PDB file with SEQRES, HELIX, SHEET and CRYST1 records, atoms N, CA, C and O in Angstrom:
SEQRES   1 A   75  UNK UNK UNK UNK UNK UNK UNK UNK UNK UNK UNK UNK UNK          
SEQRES   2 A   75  UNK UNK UNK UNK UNK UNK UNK UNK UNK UNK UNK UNK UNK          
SEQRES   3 A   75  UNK UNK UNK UNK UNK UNK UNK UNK UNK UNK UNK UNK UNK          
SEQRES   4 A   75  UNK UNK UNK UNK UNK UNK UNK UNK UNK UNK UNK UNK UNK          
SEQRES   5 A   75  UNK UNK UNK UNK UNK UNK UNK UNK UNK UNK UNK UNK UNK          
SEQRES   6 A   75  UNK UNK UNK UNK UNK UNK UNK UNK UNK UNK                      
HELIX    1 AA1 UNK A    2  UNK A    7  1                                   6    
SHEET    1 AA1 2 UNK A  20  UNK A  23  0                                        
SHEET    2 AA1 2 UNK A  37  UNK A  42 -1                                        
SHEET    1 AA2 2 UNK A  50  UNK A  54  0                                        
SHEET    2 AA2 2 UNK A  60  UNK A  64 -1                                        
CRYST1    1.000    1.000    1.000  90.00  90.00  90.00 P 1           1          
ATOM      1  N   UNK A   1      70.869  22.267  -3.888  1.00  0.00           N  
ATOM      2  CA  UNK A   1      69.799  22.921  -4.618  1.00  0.00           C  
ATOM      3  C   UNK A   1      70.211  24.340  -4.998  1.00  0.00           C  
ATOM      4  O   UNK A   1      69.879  24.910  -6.038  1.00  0.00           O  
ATOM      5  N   UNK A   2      71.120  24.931  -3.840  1.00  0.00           N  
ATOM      6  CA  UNK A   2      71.345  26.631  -4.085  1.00  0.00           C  
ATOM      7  C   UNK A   2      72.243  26.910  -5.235  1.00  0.00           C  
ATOM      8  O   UNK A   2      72.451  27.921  -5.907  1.00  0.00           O  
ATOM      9  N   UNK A   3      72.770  25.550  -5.253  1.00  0.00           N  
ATOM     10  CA  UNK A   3      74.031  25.449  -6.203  1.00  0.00           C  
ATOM     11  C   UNK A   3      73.664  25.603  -7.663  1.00  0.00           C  
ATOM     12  O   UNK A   3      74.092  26.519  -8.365  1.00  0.00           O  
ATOM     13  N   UNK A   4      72.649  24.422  -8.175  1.00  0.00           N  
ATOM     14  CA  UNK A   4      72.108  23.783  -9.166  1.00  0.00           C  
ATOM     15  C   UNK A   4      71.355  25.655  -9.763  1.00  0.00           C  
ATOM     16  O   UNK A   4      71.451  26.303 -10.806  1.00  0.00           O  
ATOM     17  N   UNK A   5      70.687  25.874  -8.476  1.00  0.00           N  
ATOM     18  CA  UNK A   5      69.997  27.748  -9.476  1.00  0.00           C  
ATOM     19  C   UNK A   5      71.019  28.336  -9.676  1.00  0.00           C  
ATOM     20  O   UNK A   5      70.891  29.002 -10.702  1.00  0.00           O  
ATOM     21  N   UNK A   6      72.267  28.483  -9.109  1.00  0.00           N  
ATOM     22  CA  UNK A   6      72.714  29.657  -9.142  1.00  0.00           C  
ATOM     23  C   UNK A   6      73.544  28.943 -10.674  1.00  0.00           C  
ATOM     24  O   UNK A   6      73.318  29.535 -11.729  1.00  0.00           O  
ATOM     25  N   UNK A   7      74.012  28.310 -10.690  1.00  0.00           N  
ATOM     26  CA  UNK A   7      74.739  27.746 -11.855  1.00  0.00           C  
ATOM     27  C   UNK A   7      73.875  27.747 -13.469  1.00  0.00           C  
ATOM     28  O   UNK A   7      74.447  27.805 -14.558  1.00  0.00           O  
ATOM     29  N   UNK A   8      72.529  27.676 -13.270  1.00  0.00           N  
ATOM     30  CA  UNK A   8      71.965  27.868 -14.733  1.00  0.00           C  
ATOM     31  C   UNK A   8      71.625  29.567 -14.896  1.00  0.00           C  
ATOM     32  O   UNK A   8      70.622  30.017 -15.450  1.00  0.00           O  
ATOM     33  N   UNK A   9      72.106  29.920 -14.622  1.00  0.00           N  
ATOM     34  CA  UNK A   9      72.392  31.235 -14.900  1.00  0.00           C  
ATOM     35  C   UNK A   9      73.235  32.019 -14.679  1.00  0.00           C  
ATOM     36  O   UNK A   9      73.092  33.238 -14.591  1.00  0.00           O  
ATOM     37  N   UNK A  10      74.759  31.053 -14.501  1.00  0.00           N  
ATOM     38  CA  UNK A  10      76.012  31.749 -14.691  1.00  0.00           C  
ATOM     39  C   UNK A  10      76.595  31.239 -15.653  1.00  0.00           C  
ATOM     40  O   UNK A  10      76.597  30.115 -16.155  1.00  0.00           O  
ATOM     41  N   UNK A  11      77.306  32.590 -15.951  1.00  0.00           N  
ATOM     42  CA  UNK A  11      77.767  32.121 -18.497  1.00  0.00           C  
ATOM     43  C   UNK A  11      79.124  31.932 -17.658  1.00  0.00           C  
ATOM     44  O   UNK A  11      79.242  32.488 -16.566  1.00  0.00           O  
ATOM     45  N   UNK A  12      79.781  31.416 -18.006  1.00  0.00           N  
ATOM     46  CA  UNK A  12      81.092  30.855 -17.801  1.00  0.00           C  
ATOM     47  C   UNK A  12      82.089  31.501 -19.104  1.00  0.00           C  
ATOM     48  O   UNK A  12      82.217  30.857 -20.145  1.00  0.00           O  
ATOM     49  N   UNK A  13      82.575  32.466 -18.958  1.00  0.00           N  
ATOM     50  CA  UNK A  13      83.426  33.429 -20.322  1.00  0.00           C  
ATOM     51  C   UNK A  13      84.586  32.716 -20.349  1.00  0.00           C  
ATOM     52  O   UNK A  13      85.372  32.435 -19.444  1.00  0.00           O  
ATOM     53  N   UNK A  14      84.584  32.484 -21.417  1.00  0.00           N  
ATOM     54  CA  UNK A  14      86.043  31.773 -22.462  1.00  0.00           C  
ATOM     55  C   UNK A  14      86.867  32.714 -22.671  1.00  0.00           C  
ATOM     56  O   UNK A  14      86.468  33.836 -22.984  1.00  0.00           O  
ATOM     57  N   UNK A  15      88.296  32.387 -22.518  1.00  0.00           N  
ATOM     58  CA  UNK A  15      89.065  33.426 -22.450  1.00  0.00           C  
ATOM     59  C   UNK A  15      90.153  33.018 -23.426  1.00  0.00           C  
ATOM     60  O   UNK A  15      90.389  31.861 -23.078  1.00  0.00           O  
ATOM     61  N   UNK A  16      91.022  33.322 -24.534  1.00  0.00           N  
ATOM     62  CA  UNK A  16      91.744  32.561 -25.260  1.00  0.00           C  
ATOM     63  C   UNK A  16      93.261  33.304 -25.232  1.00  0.00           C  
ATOM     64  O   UNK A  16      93.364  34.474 -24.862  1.00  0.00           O  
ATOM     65  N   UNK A  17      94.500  32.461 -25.687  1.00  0.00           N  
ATOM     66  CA  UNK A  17      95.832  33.304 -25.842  1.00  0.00           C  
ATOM     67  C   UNK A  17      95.523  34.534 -27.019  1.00  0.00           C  
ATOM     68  O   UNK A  17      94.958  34.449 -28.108  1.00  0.00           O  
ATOM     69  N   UNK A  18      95.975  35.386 -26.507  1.00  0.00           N  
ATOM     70  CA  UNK A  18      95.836  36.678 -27.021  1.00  0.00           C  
ATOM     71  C   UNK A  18      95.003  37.771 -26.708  1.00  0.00           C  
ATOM     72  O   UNK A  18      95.229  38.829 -27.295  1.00  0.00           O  
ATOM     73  N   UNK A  19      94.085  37.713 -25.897  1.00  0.00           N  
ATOM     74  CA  UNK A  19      92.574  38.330 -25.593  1.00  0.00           C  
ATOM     75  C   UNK A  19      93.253  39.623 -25.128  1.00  0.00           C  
ATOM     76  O   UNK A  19      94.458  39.778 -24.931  1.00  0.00           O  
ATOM     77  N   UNK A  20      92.276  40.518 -24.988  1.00  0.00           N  
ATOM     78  CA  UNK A  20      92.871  41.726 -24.278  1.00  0.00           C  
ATOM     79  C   UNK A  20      91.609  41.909 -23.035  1.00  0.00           C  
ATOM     80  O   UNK A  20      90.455  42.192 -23.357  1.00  0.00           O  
ATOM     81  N   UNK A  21      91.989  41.722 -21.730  1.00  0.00           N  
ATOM     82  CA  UNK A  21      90.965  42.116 -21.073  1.00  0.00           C  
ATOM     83  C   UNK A  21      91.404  43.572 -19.737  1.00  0.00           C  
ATOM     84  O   UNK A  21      92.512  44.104 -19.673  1.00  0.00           O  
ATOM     85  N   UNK A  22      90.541  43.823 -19.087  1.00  0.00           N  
ATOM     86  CA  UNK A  22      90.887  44.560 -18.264  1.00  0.00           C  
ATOM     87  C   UNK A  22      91.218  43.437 -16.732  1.00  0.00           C  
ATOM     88  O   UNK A  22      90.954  42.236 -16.681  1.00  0.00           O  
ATOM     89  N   UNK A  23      91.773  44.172 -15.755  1.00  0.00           N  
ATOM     90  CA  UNK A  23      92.454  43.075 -14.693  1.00  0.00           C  
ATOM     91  C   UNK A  23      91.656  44.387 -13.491  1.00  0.00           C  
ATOM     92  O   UNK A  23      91.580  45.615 -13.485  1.00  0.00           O  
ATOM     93  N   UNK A  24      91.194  43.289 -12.612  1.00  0.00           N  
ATOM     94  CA  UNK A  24      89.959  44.042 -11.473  1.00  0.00           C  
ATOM     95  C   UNK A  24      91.541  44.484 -10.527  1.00  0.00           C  
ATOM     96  O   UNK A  24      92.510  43.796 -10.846  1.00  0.00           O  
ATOM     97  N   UNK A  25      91.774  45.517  -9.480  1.00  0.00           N  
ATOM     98  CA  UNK A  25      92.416  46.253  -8.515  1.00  0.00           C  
ATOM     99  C   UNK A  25      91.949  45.778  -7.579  1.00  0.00           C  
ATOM    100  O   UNK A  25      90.749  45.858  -7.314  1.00  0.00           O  
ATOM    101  N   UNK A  26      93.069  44.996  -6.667  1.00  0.00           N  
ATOM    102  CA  UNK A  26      92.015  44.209  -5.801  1.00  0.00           C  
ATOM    103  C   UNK A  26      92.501  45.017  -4.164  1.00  0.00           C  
ATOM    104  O   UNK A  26      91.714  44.936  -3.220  1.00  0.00           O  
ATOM    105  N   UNK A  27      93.615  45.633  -4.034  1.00  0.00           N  
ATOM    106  CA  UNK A  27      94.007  46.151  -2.767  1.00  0.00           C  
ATOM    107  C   UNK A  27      94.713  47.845  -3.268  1.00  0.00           C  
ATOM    108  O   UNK A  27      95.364  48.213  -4.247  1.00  0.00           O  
ATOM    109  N   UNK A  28      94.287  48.413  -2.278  1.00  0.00           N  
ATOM    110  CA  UNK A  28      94.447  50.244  -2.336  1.00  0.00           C  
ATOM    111  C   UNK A  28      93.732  50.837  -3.386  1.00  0.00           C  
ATOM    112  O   UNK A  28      94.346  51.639  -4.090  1.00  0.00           O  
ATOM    113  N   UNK A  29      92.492  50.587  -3.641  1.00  0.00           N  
ATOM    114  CA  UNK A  29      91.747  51.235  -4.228  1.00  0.00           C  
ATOM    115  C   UNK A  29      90.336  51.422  -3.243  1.00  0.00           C  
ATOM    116  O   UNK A  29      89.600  50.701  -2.569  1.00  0.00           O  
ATOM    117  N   UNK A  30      90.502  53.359  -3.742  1.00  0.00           N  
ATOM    118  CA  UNK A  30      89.210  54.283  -2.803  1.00  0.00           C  
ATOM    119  C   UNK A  30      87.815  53.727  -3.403  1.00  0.00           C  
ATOM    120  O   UNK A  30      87.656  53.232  -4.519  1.00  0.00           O  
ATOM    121  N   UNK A  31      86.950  53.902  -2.509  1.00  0.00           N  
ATOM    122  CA  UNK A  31      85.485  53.719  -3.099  1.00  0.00           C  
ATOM    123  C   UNK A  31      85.064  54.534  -4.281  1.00  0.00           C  
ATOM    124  O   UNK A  31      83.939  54.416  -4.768  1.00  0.00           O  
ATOM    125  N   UNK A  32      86.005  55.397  -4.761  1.00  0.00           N  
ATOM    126  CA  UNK A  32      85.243  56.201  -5.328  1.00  0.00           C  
ATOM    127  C   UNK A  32      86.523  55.876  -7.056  1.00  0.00           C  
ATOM    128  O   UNK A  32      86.313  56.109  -8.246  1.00  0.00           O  
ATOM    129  N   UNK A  33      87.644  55.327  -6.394  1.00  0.00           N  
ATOM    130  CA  UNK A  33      88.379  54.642  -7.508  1.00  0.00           C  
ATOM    131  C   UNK A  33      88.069  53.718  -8.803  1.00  0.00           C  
ATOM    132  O   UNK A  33      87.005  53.098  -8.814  1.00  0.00           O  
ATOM    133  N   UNK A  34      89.099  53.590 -10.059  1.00  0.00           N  
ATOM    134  CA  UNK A  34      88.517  52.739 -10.766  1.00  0.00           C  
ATOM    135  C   UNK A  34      88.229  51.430 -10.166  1.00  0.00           C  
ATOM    136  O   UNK A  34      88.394  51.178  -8.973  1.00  0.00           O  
ATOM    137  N   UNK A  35      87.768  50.565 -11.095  1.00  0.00           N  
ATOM    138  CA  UNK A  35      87.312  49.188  -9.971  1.00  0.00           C  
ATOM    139  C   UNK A  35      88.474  48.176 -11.295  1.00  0.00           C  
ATOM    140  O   UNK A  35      88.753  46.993 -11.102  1.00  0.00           O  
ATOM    141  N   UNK A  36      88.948  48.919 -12.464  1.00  0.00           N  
ATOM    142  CA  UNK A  36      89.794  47.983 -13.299  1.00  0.00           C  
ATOM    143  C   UNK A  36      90.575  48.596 -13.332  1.00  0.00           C  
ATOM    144  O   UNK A  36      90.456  49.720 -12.846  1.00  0.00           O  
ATOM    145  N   UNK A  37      92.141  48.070 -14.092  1.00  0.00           N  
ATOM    146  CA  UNK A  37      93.371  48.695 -14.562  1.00  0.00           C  
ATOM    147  C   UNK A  37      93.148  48.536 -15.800  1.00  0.00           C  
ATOM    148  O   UNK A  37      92.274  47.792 -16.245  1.00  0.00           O  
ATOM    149  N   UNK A  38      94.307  49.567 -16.812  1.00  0.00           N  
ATOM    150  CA  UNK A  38      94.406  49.364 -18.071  1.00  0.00           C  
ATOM    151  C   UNK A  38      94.533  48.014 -18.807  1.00  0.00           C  
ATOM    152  O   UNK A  38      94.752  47.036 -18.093  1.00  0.00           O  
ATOM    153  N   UNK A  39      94.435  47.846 -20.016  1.00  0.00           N  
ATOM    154  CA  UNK A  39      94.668  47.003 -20.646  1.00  0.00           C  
ATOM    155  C   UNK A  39      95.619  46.015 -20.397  1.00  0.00           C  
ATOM    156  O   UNK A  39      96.720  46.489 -20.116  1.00  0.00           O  
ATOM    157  N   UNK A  40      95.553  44.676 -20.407  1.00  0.00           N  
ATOM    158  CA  UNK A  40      96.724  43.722 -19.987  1.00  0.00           C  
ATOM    159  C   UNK A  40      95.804  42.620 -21.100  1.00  0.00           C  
ATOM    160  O   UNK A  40      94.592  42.439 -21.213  1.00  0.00           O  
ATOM    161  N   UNK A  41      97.166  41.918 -21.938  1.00  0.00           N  
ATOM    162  CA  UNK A  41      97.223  41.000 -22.857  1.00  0.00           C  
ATOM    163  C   UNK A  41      97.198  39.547 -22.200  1.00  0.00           C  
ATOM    164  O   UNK A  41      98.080  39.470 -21.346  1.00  0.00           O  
ATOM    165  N   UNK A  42      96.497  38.426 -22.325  1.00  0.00           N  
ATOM    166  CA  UNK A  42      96.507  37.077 -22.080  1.00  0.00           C  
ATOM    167  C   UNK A  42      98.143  36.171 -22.839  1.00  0.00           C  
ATOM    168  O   UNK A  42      98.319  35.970 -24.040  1.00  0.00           O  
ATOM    169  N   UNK A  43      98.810  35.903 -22.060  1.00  0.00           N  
ATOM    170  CA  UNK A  43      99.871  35.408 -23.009  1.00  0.00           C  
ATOM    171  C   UNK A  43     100.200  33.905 -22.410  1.00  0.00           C  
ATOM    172  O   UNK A  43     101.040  33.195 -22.964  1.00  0.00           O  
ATOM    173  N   UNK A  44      99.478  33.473 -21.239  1.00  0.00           N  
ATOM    174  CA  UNK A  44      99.603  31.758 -20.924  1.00  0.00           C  
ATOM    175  C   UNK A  44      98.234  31.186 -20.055  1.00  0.00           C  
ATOM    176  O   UNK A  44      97.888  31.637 -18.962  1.00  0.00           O  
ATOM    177  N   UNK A  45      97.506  30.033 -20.838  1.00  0.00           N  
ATOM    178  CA  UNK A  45      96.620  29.760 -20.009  1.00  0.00           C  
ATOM    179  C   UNK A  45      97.004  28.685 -19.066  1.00  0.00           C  
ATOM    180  O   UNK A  45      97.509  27.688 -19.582  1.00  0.00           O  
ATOM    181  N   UNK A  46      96.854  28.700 -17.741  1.00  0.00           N  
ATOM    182  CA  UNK A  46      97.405  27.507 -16.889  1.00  0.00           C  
ATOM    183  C   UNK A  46      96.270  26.797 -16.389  1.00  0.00           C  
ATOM    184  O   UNK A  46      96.509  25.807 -15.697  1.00  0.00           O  
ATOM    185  N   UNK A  47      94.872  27.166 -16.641  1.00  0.00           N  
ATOM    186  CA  UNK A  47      94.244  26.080 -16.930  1.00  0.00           C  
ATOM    187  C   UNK A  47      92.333  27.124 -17.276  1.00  0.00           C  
ATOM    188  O   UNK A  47      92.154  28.318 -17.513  1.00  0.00           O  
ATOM    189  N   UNK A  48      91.442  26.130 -17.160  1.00  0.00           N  
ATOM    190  CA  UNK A  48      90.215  26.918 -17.513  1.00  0.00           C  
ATOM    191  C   UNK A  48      89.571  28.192 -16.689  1.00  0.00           C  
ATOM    192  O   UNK A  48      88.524  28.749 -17.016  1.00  0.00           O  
ATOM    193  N   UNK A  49      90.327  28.523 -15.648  1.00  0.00           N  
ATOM    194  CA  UNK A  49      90.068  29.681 -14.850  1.00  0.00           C  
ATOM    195  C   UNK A  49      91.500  30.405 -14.536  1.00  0.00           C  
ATOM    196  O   UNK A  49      91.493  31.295 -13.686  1.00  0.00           O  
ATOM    197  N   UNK A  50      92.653  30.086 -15.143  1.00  0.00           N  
ATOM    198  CA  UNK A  50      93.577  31.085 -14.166  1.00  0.00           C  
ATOM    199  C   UNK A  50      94.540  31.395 -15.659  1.00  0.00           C  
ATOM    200  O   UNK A  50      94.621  30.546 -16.546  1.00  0.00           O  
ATOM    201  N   UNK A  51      95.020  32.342 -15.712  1.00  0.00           N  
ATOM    202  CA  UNK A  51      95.241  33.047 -17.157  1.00  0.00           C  
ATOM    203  C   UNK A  51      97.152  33.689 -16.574  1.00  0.00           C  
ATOM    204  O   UNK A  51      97.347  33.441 -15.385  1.00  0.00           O  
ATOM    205  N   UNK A  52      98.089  34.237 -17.128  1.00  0.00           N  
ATOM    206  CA  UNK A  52      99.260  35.003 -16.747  1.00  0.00           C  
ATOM    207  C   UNK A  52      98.762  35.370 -17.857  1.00  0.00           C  
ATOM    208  O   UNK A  52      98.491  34.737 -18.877  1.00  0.00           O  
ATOM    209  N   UNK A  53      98.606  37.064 -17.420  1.00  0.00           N  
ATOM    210  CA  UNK A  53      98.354  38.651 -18.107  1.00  0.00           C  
ATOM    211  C   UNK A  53      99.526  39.135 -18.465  1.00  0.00           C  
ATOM    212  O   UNK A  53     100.402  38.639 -17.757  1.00  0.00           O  
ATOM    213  N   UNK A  54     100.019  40.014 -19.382  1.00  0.00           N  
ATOM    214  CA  UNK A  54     101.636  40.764 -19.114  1.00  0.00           C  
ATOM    215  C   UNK A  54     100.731  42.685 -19.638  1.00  0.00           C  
ATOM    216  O   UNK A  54      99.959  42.871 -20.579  1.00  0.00           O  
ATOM    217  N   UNK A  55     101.071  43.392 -18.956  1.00  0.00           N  
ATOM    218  CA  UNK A  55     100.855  44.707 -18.951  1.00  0.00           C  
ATOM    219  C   UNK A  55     101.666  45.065 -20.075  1.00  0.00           C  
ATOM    220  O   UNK A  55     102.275  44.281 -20.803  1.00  0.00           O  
ATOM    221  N   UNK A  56     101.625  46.382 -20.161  1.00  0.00           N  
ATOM    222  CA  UNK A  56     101.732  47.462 -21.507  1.00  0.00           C  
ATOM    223  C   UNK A  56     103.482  47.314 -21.164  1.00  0.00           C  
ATOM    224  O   UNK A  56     104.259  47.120 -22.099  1.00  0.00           O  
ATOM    225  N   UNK A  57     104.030  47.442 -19.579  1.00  0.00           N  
ATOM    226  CA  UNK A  57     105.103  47.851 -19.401  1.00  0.00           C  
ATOM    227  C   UNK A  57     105.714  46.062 -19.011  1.00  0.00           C  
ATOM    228  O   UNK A  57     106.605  45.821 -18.197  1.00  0.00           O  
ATOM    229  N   UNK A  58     105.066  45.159 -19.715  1.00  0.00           N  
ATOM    230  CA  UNK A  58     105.862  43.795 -19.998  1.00  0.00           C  
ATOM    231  C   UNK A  58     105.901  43.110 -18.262  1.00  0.00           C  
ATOM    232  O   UNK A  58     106.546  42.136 -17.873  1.00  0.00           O  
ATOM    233  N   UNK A  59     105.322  43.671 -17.762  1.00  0.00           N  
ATOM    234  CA  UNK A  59     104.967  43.071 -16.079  1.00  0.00           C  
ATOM    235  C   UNK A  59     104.028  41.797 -16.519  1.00  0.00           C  
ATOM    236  O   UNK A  59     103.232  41.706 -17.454  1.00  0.00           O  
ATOM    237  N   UNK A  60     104.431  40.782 -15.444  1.00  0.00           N  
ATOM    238  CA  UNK A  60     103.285  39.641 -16.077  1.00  0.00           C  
ATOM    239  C   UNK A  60     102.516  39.539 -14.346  1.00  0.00           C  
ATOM    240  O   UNK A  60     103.041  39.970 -13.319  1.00  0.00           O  
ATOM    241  N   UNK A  61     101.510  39.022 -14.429  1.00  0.00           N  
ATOM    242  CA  UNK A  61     100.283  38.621 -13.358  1.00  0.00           C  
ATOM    243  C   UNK A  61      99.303  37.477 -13.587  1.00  0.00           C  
ATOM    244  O   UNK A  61      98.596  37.282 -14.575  1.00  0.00           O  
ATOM    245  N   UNK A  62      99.449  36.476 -12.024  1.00  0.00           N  
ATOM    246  CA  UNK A  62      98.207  35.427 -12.640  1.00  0.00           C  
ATOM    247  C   UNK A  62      97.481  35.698 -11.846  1.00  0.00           C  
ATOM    248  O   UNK A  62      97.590  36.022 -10.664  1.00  0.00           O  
ATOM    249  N   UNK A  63      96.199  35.483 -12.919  1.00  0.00           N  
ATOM    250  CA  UNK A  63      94.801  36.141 -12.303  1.00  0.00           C  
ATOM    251  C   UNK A  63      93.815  34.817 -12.649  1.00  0.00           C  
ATOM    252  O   UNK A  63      93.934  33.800 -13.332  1.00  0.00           O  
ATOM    253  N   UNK A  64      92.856  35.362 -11.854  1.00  0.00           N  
ATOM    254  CA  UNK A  64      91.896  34.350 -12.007  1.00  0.00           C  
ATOM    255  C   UNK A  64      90.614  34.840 -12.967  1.00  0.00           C  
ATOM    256  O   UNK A  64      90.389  36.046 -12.860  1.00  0.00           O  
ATOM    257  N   UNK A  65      89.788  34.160 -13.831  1.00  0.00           N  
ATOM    258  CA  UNK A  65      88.826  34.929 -14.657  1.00  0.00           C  
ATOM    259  C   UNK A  65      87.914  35.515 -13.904  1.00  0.00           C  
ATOM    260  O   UNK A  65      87.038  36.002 -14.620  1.00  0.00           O  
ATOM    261  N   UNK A  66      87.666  35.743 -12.394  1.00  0.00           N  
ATOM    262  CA  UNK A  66      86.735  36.009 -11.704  1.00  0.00           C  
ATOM    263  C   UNK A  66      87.718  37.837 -11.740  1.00  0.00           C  
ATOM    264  O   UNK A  66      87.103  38.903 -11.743  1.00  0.00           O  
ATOM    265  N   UNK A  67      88.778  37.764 -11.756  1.00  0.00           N  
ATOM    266  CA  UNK A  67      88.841  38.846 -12.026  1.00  0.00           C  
ATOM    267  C   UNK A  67      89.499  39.561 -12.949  1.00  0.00           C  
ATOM    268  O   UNK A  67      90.391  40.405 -12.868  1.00  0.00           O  
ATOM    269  N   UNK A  68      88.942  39.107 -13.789  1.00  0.00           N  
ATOM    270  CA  UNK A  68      88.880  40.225 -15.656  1.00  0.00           C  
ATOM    271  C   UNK A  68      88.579  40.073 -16.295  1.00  0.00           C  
ATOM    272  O   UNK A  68      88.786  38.943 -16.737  1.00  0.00           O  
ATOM    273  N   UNK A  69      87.648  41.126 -17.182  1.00  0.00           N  
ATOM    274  CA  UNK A  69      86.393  41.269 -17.976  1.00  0.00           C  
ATOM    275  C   UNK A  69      87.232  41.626 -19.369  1.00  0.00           C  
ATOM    276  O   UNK A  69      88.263  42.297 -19.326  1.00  0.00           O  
ATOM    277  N   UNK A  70      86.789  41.211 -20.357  1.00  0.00           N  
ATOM    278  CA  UNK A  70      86.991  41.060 -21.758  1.00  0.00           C  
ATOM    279  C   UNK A  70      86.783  42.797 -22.751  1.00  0.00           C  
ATOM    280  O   UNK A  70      85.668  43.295 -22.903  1.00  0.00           O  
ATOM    281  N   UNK A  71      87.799  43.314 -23.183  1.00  0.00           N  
ATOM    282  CA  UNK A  71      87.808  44.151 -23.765  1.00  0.00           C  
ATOM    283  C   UNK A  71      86.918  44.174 -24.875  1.00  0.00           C  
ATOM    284  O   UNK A  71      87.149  43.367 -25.775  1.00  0.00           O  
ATOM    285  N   UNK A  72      85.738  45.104 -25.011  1.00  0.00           N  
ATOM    286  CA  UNK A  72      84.928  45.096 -26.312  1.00  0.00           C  
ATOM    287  C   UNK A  72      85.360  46.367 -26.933  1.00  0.00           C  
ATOM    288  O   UNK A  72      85.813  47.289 -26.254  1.00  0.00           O  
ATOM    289  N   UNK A  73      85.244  46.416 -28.025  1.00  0.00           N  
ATOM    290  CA  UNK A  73      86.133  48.004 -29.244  1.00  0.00           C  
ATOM    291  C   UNK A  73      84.283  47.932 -29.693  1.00  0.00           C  
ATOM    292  O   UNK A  73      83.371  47.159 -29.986  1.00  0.00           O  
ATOM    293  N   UNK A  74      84.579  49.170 -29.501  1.00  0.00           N  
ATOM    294  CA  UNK A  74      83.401  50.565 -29.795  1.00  0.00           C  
ATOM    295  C   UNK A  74      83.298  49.878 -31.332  1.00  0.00           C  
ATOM    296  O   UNK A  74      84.148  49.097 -31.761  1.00  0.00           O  
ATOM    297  N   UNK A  75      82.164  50.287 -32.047  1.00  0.00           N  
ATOM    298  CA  UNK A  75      81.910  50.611 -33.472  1.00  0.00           C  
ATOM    299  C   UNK A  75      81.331  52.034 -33.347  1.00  0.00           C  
ATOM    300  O   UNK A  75      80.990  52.653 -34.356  1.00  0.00           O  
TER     301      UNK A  75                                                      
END                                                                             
Protein backbone atom coordinates (compact mmCIF):
# COMPACT_ATOMS: atom_id res chain seq x y z
CA UNK A 1 0.00 0.00 0.00
CA UNK A 2 3.03 2.44 1.14
CA UNK A 3 4.43 1.65 -2.10
CA UNK A 4 1.39 2.15 -4.49
CA UNK A 5 1.12 6.23 -2.61
CA UNK A 6 4.39 6.91 -2.70
CA UNK A 7 4.77 5.97 -6.45
CA UNK A 8 1.74 8.19 -7.84
CA UNK A 9 3.49 10.97 -7.00
CA UNK A 10 6.94 10.28 -8.01
CA UNK A 11 7.80 11.84 -11.82
CA UNK A 12 10.35 9.50 -12.91
CA UNK A 13 12.93 12.16 -15.09
CA UNK A 14 14.06 11.00 -18.49
CA UNK A 15 17.42 11.53 -19.06
CA UNK A 16 18.80 11.32 -22.78
CA UNK A 17 22.58 11.05 -24.58
CA UNK A 18 23.73 14.43 -24.44
CA UNK A 19 21.87 16.10 -21.42
CA UNK A 20 23.84 18.27 -19.24
CA UNK A 21 23.04 17.67 -15.63
CA UNK A 22 24.62 18.46 -12.35
CA UNK A 23 26.16 15.13 -10.37
CA UNK A 24 25.08 15.17 -6.33
CA UNK A 25 28.83 14.98 -3.96
CA UNK A 26 28.22 12.13 -2.17
CA UNK A 27 31.46 11.80 0.35
CA UNK A 28 33.66 14.92 1.95
CA UNK A 29 31.27 17.40 1.68
CA UNK A 30 30.63 20.03 4.91
CA UNK A 31 27.05 20.75 5.87
CA UNK A 32 27.38 23.93 4.89
CA UNK A 33 29.01 22.73 1.29
CA UNK A 34 27.61 22.58 -2.21
CA UNK A 35 25.24 19.57 -2.28
CA UNK A 36 26.19 19.38 -6.50
CA UNK A 37 29.35 19.53 -8.69
CA UNK A 38 29.77 21.41 -11.88
CA UNK A 39 28.44 20.53 -15.00
CA UNK A 40 29.02 16.88 -16.33
CA UNK A 41 27.69 15.76 -19.91
CA UNK A 42 25.59 12.31 -20.31
CA UNK A 43 27.64 10.37 -22.95
CA UNK A 44 26.34 6.42 -22.30
CA UNK A 45 23.08 5.17 -21.06
CA UNK A 46 23.52 1.62 -19.44
CA UNK A 47 20.13 1.34 -18.77
CA UNK A 48 16.80 3.46 -17.46
CA UNK A 49 18.42 4.60 -14.17
CA UNK A 50 22.25 4.47 -14.43
CA UNK A 51 23.87 7.02 -16.97
CA UNK A 52 28.32 7.33 -17.47
CA UNK A 53 28.75 11.29 -17.05
CA UNK A 54 32.30 12.59 -18.44
CA UNK A 55 33.30 16.06 -16.66
CA UNK A 56 34.66 19.30 -18.25
CA UNK A 57 38.26 17.70 -17.58
CA UNK A 58 37.10 14.34 -19.77
CA UNK A 59 36.87 12.19 -16.30
CA UNK A 60 33.96 9.78 -16.83
CA UNK A 61 31.49 8.53 -13.71
CA UNK A 62 28.48 6.11 -13.39
CA UNK A 63 25.86 7.52 -11.57
CA UNK A 64 22.61 6.71 -10.82
CA UNK A 65 19.56 9.29 -11.75
CA UNK A 66 18.83 9.44 -8.05
CA UNK A 67 21.80 11.37 -8.15
CA UNK A 68 21.61 14.19 -10.82
CA UNK A 69 19.34 16.84 -11.52
CA UNK A 70 18.95 18.23 -15.07
CA UNK A 71 20.52 21.52 -16.06
CA UNK A 72 17.81 24.30 -16.84
CA UNK A 73 19.44 27.75 -18.83
CA UNK A 74 17.99 30.94 -17.39
CA UNK A 75 15.88 33.09 -19.98
Amino acid sequence: VSKRRFDTNRSHPQFTLGDLVWMKILVGRGKLDARYSGLVRIVQVLSPVSFIVEDQNFQTFQVHSNNIKRVYARE
